[in-house]
XYZ file of C-alpha atoms in Angstrom:
438
model
C 99.775 153.548 258.661
C 101.635 156.216 260.630
C 101.225 156.349 264.082
C 100.172 160.000 264.416
C 97.443 159.387 261.997
C 95.881 156.543 264.000
C 95.781 159.023 266.788
C 94.412 161.422 264.556
C 91.519 158.853 263.621
C 91.058 158.216 267.285
C 90.552 161.519 268.236
C 88.120 162.378 265.315
C 86.136 159.326 266.280
C 84.968 160.296 269.671
C 83.829 163.601 268.867
C 80.104 164.234 269.696
C 78.920 164.695 266.185
C 75.921 163.213 264.033
C 77.552 162.154 260.911
C 75.671 160.156 258.092
C 74.454 157.281 259.829
C 75.150 154.592 257.311
C 78.893 155.330 258.063
C 79.021 156.909 261.885
C 79.557 153.969 263.698
C 82.790 152.832 261.291
C 85.423 154.456 263.228
C 84.122 153.851 267.023
C 83.389 150.407 266.101
C 84.702 147.362 268.136
C 84.856 145.068 264.866
C 88.370 144.134 263.879
C 89.942 147.197 262.900
C 92.272 147.308 259.637
C 96.050 146.716 260.319
C 97.565 149.606 262.160
C 100.749 150.119 263.997
C 98.930 149.389 267.313
C 95.718 147.129 265.814
C 95.482 143.727 264.594
C 94.462 143.062 260.931
C 91.091 143.117 259.663
C 88.991 140.048 259.347
C 89.807 137.637 256.604
C 86.588 137.413 253.671
C 85.839 133.860 254.636
C 85.545 135.174 258.408
C 82.968 137.820 257.046
C 81.190 134.871 255.379
C 80.991 132.625 257.851
C 79.543 135.451 260.036
C 77.038 136.191 257.596
C 76.004 132.296 257.539
C 75.890 132.425 261.438
C 73.877 135.222 261.372
C 71.174 133.876 258.813
C 70.938 130.176 260.660
C 70.683 132.019 263.835
C 67.649 134.414 262.798
C 66.115 131.430 261.362
C 65.651 129.885 264.946
C 64.462 132.827 266.535
C 60.785 132.041 266.075
C 60.152 128.547 265.660
C 59.990 127.334 269.108
C 56.758 129.823 269.163
C 55.044 129.567 265.998
C 55.641 125.866 265.728
C 53.833 125.288 269.046
C 51.176 127.704 268.043
C 50.213 125.366 265.262
C 50.152 122.472 267.589
C 48.678 123.678 270.632
C 45.818 122.199 271.101
C 47.373 118.586 270.656
C 50.090 119.547 273.159
C 46.929 120.810 275.372
C 45.214 117.504 275.152
C 48.553 115.405 275.358
C 49.743 116.997 278.928
C 46.203 117.371 280.161
C 46.898 121.431 280.335
C 43.950 123.607 281.217
C 42.799 126.674 278.884
C 44.168 128.971 281.431
C 47.654 127.312 281.659
C 47.754 127.371 277.913
C 46.447 130.939 277.783
C 49.714 131.486 280.260
C 52.036 129.607 278.057
C 51.166 131.941 274.919
C 52.400 134.903 277.180
C 55.666 132.971 278.299
C 57.813 134.142 275.282
C 58.085 138.032 275.425
C 58.223 137.605 279.551
C 61.264 135.544 278.833
C 62.729 137.819 276.265
C 62.501 140.661 278.668
C 63.895 138.684 281.896
C 66.827 137.038 280.099
C 67.858 139.771 277.479
C 69.119 141.838 280.139
C 71.613 139.493 280.850
C 73.174 139.535 277.515
C 75.105 142.810 278.015
C 76.975 141.141 281.068
C 77.605 137.838 279.394
C 78.839 139.777 275.860
C 81.513 141.546 277.875
C 82.714 138.660 279.639
C 82.453 135.771 276.734
C 82.283 137.783 273.846
C 79.206 138.509 271.747
C 79.741 135.243 269.293
C 80.441 133.034 272.125
C 76.867 134.064 273.793
C 74.927 133.534 270.439
C 76.683 130.161 270.063
C 75.642 128.960 274.082
C 72.112 130.391 272.880
C 71.804 128.506 269.861
C 72.826 125.375 272.034
C 70.149 126.420 274.328
C 67.612 126.439 272.128
C 68.602 123.127 270.427
C 68.440 121.393 273.945
C 65.381 123.206 275.049
C 63.491 122.115 271.686
C 64.865 118.530 271.966
C 63.814 118.139 275.370
C 60.216 119.665 275.665
C 58.605 116.737 273.641
C 59.707 114.395 276.486
C 58.608 116.302 279.274
C 55.665 113.978 280.993
C 54.129 117.297 282.693
C 53.026 120.762 282.034
C 55.973 122.152 284.448
C 58.589 120.209 282.495
C 57.084 121.268 279.381
C 57.399 124.633 280.686
C 60.907 124.528 281.822
C 62.205 122.859 278.607
C 60.531 126.040 276.777
C 61.938 128.571 279.005
C 65.658 126.775 278.269
C 64.925 127.533 274.564
C 63.504 131.146 275.191
C 66.356 131.888 277.021
C 68.597 131.387 274.104
C 66.254 133.210 271.587
C 66.262 136.241 274.130
C 70.021 136.532 274.541
C 70.641 136.151 270.742
C 67.719 138.661 269.762
C 69.645 141.378 271.918
C 73.112 140.438 270.311
C 72.157 140.047 266.922
C 72.352 144.050 266.225
C 76.005 143.784 268.278
C 77.261 141.257 265.880
C 76.234 143.308 262.480
C 77.498 146.948 264.109
C 80.781 144.980 264.958
C 81.606 142.983 261.926
C 79.678 145.085 259.136
C 79.775 148.593 260.747
C 79.629 150.080 256.868
C 76.576 147.882 256.041
C 74.374 147.876 258.804
C 71.127 148.360 256.797
C 71.836 145.253 254.525
C 73.029 142.809 256.970
C 70.207 143.768 259.340
C 67.618 143.334 256.495
C 69.329 139.859 255.544
C 68.931 138.576 259.280
C 65.604 140.383 259.684
C 64.396 138.351 256.476
C 65.951 135.065 257.528
C 63.913 135.692 260.737
C 60.453 136.244 259.060
C 60.786 133.313 256.856
C 61.717 130.881 259.882
C 58.660 132.582 261.360
C 56.173 131.618 258.527
C 58.112 128.523 257.683
C 57.680 127.080 261.361
C 53.985 128.115 261.107
C 53.194 126.616 257.736
C 55.192 123.361 257.791
C 54.710 121.767 261.459
C 51.589 120.194 260.792
C 52.555 118.655 257.628
C 55.673 117.431 259.082
C 53.945 116.098 261.995
C 51.605 114.323 259.606
C 54.486 112.941 257.822
C 56.560 111.881 261.030
C 53.258 109.678 262.117
C 50.893 112.222 263.459
C 52.641 113.002 266.915
C 53.023 116.266 268.114
C 56.334 115.782 270.144
C 57.779 114.588 266.642
C 56.576 117.676 265.119
C 58.001 119.752 267.937
C 61.071 118.052 268.240
C 62.224 118.359 264.680
C 63.112 121.715 264.988
C 66.096 121.086 267.415
C 68.036 119.820 264.123
C 68.020 123.432 262.762
C 68.987 124.901 265.986
C 71.992 122.393 266.436
C 72.824 123.391 262.810
C 73.057 126.866 263.606
C 75.756 126.208 266.226
C 78.369 125.242 264.021
C 79.026 128.565 262.247
C 79.928 130.108 265.434
C 82.398 127.682 267.093
C 85.401 128.575 264.984
C 84.248 132.326 265.708
C 84.261 131.766 269.449
C 87.525 130.272 269.188
C 89.372 132.848 267.292
C 87.006 135.835 268.288
C 88.219 136.993 271.538
C 91.679 137.498 270.499
C 90.520 139.848 267.770
C 87.178 141.061 267.848
C 86.699 140.335 271.481
C 89.519 142.326 272.691
C 88.188 145.362 271.136
C 84.594 144.538 272.713
C 86.692 144.403 276.182
C 88.244 148.088 275.365
C 85.003 149.439 274.211
C 83.114 148.394 277.127
C 85.571 150.272 279.664
C 83.515 153.484 279.155
C 80.276 151.870 279.290
C 79.258 152.563 282.962
C 79.313 156.292 282.322
C 76.549 155.555 279.413
C 73.126 155.838 281.793
C 70.883 155.002 279.082
C 67.662 155.623 280.899
C 68.612 159.488 280.761
C 68.225 159.001 276.970
C 64.756 160.214 275.212
C 66.056 158.514 271.988
C 66.706 155.115 274.250
C 63.143 155.651 276.025
C 61.177 155.813 272.343
C 62.975 153.044 270.715
C 61.868 151.141 273.666
C 58.097 152.221 273.458
C 58.109 151.714 269.855
C 59.889 148.198 269.974
C 57.250 147.190 272.683
C 54.338 148.644 270.784
C 55.135 146.914 267.263
C 55.593 143.638 269.132
C 52.357 143.979 270.866
C 50.709 144.474 267.083
C 52.799 141.597 266.138
C 51.815 139.497 269.136
C 48.123 140.159 268.671
C 48.331 139.300 264.995
C 49.745 135.871 265.406
C 47.320 135.042 268.514
C 44.140 136.497 267.319
C 43.794 137.374 263.679
C 42.777 133.866 262.210
C 39.968 134.143 264.985
C 38.658 137.700 263.556
C 38.513 136.276 260.039
C 36.666 132.932 261.094
C 34.359 134.732 263.192
C 33.301 136.890 260.059
C 32.560 133.950 258.111
C 35.807 133.099 256.614
C 36.994 129.418 256.711
C 39.240 128.184 259.177
C 41.658 127.108 256.293
C 41.755 130.111 254.696
C 42.050 132.388 257.998
C 45.484 130.277 258.363
C 46.558 131.203 254.906
C 45.728 134.916 255.665
C 47.750 134.850 258.970
C 50.864 133.170 256.856
C 50.375 136.195 254.127
C 50.786 138.844 256.700
C 53.718 137.170 258.239
C 55.366 136.280 254.669
C 54.910 140.153 253.987
C 58.029 140.263 256.217
C 60.678 138.083 253.774
C 61.049 140.820 251.236
C 59.961 144.099 253.079
C 62.608 142.863 256.176
C 65.324 143.258 253.482
C 64.447 146.267 251.915
C 63.160 148.636 254.939
C 66.460 148.394 256.839
C 68.558 149.278 253.507
C 66.120 152.302 252.897
C 66.514 153.162 256.726
C 70.252 153.353 256.784
C 70.480 155.944 253.975
C 68.127 158.277 255.864
C 68.960 160.294 258.321
C 65.678 160.394 259.932
C 63.658 157.240 259.866
C 60.467 159.099 260.874
C 58.532 159.221 257.296
C 58.939 155.269 257.274
C 57.396 155.083 260.634
C 54.392 157.034 259.334
C 53.971 154.943 256.560
C 54.105 151.591 258.377
C 51.730 153.102 261.023
C 49.249 154.343 258.412
C 49.185 150.717 256.720
C 48.468 149.448 260.138
C 45.455 152.080 260.870
C 43.784 151.271 257.370
C 44.459 147.750 257.956
C 42.560 147.488 261.169
C 39.692 150.095 259.914
C 39.080 147.295 257.273
C 38.887 144.893 260.011
C 36.451 146.791 261.838
C 34.183 147.313 258.921
C 34.479 144.666 256.364
C 36.586 141.834 257.757
C 35.705 139.418 255.330
C 34.957 141.496 252.235
C 38.660 142.782 251.765
C 40.426 140.052 254.012
C 43.073 139.740 251.695
C 43.715 143.108 251.580
C 43.858 143.706 255.143
C 46.326 141.021 255.387
C 48.734 142.582 253.419
C 48.395 145.989 254.985
C 48.907 144.426 258.146
C 51.996 142.522 257.068
C 53.382 145.568 255.836
C 52.662 147.624 259.143
C 54.310 144.336 261.083
C 57.675 145.640 259.230
C 58.209 147.782 262.190
C 60.324 144.991 263.768
C 63.023 145.249 261.192
C 62.865 148.831 261.024
C 63.352 148.905 265.260
C 66.626 146.763 264.640
C 68.143 149.194 262.309
C 67.378 151.751 264.325
C 69.159 150.153 267.455
C 72.017 149.689 265.268
C 71.761 153.774 264.078
C 71.638 155.128 267.449
C 74.608 154.603 269.085
C 78.447 155.293 267.687
C 80.060 152.622 269.857
C 79.519 148.686 270.286
C 79.143 148.920 274.018
C 76.635 151.746 273.361
C 74.474 149.263 270.944
C 74.814 146.323 273.358
C 73.198 148.533 276.017
C 70.906 150.080 273.877
C 69.791 146.633 272.315
C 69.303 145.435 275.793
C 67.249 148.418 277.043
C 65.155 148.774 273.937
C 64.356 145.098 273.622
C 63.844 144.058 277.142
C 61.749 146.934 278.080
C 59.969 146.544 274.882
C 58.788 143.006 275.528
C 57.985 144.162 279.165
C 55.542 146.394 277.420
C 54.218 143.819 274.866
C 53.215 141.195 277.410
C 49.509 142.611 278.658
C 48.234 143.116 274.810
C 47.413 139.898 273.559
C 45.757 139.123 277.042
C 43.856 142.698 277.090
C 42.454 141.844 273.479
C 40.897 138.286 274.860
C 39.458 139.869 277.712
C 37.738 142.503 275.601
C 36.578 139.924 273.217
C 34.960 137.711 276.032
C 33.212 140.485 277.936
C 32.074 142.559 275.008
C 31.000 139.536 272.831
C 32.469 140.804 269.324
C 35.438 142.378 267.780
C 34.430 146.125 267.875
C 36.541 147.005 271.176
C 39.457 144.711 270.347
C 39.984 146.039 266.971
C 39.614 149.576 268.263
C 41.941 148.933 271.047
C 44.494 147.546 268.177
C 44.065 150.745 265.796
C 44.751 152.990 269.094
C 47.862 151.715 269.935
C 49.097 152.930 266.659
C 49.135 156.297 267.530
C 51.691 156.179 270.546
C 53.616 153.427 268.108
C 53.727 156.061 265.594
C 54.813 158.970 268.325
C 57.328 156.426 269.869
C 58.703 155.751 266.156
C 59.160 159.264 265.120
C 61.050 160.323 268.426
C 63.272 157.144 267.938
C 63.962 158.153 264.278
C 65.692 161.417 264.962
C 69.068 161.730 263.836
C 71.114 161.324 266.848
C 72.792 158.915 268.970
C 72.205 158.043 272.767
C 75.841 159.180 273.589
C 74.252 163.074 272.667
C 71.713 162.467 275.202
C 73.526 160.607 277.978
């Protein structure tokens, strides 16, 4: 490609315009560029396939550390002589770790490259999951869990960055692919941990430790990418981050809208995972059926997590999708309030659709910045701030349930939170980038 054409493309990509969201980021992307007079050749097809495999395996490992523990929490409490209050704190540790450790991801990515950091994250998950069954105390169990959650936190933040870097013209489809894998890993760990524990002799230690093998498998695709990535893709990341300090993301209304939307959808998801089976059981539904209803809610994310990002990437404004998802949530909570047992399956399906705000939030993170550096900052800010917002929700639901003696007030709270979630999502879904606002 002639040198003057390369320079013309560079100048054009830096203009503060808002092109179509599905293609807006390609010119300014920090992915390996096509062969030019001054740049390296694009990645080989096998490299892109390897990145895709790495994304799927990584996504499969981003929730089993949490949902496998939830399935065996009673056995873990008995085995470690854990008090009820400590067990309650344990259920609030994941969002806290995601918020605290997620902040570290941009700095680590600048120094080592996103691929290397995700690889290290998978190592941390595998090590934490392998060590925590051997913890002889509550403190040791919490420390091993924190190690795994640290790996999850940095990988959470960098997944949209890797999609933006390697697949700039397929942000929606690739976000959908790993969102679908994440939902599958979540549902799989919740569904099979107890049966696997029974097959392995009934020990909760074996039932929790077996998930370390899946995390170890996720390390493998990133090793060749880590070894070769600093030269091609990593160099571009370093260049893009040169102007990152000038981007003051806290000045962006879109960034704050995304953070609030992410936090409120996470609040709804953690409340559903922690309390929805109990709502159904208190309404007269059997324990087994209540567990299946939760699995249905979680499983809705498998197909929809692939569809919604693809649709969102083709739209300039994602506000209509936000309104649709929140409306499903409002109807689902209304059903839980008025007829929790009578329409249980319908409410589970509707709340499962509402929970697909998560892949939508990830898609918007990839679309609301024109550069890889901006995506790193936006992903870290939105997810870290969002997870901080989500911490009080499940605890507040428990307090309201305990003091009111019923589910009326907690369900009203859940429904009420859908309104600010809708407002924040509409704000985040507008056709603009954080560079325009900062």
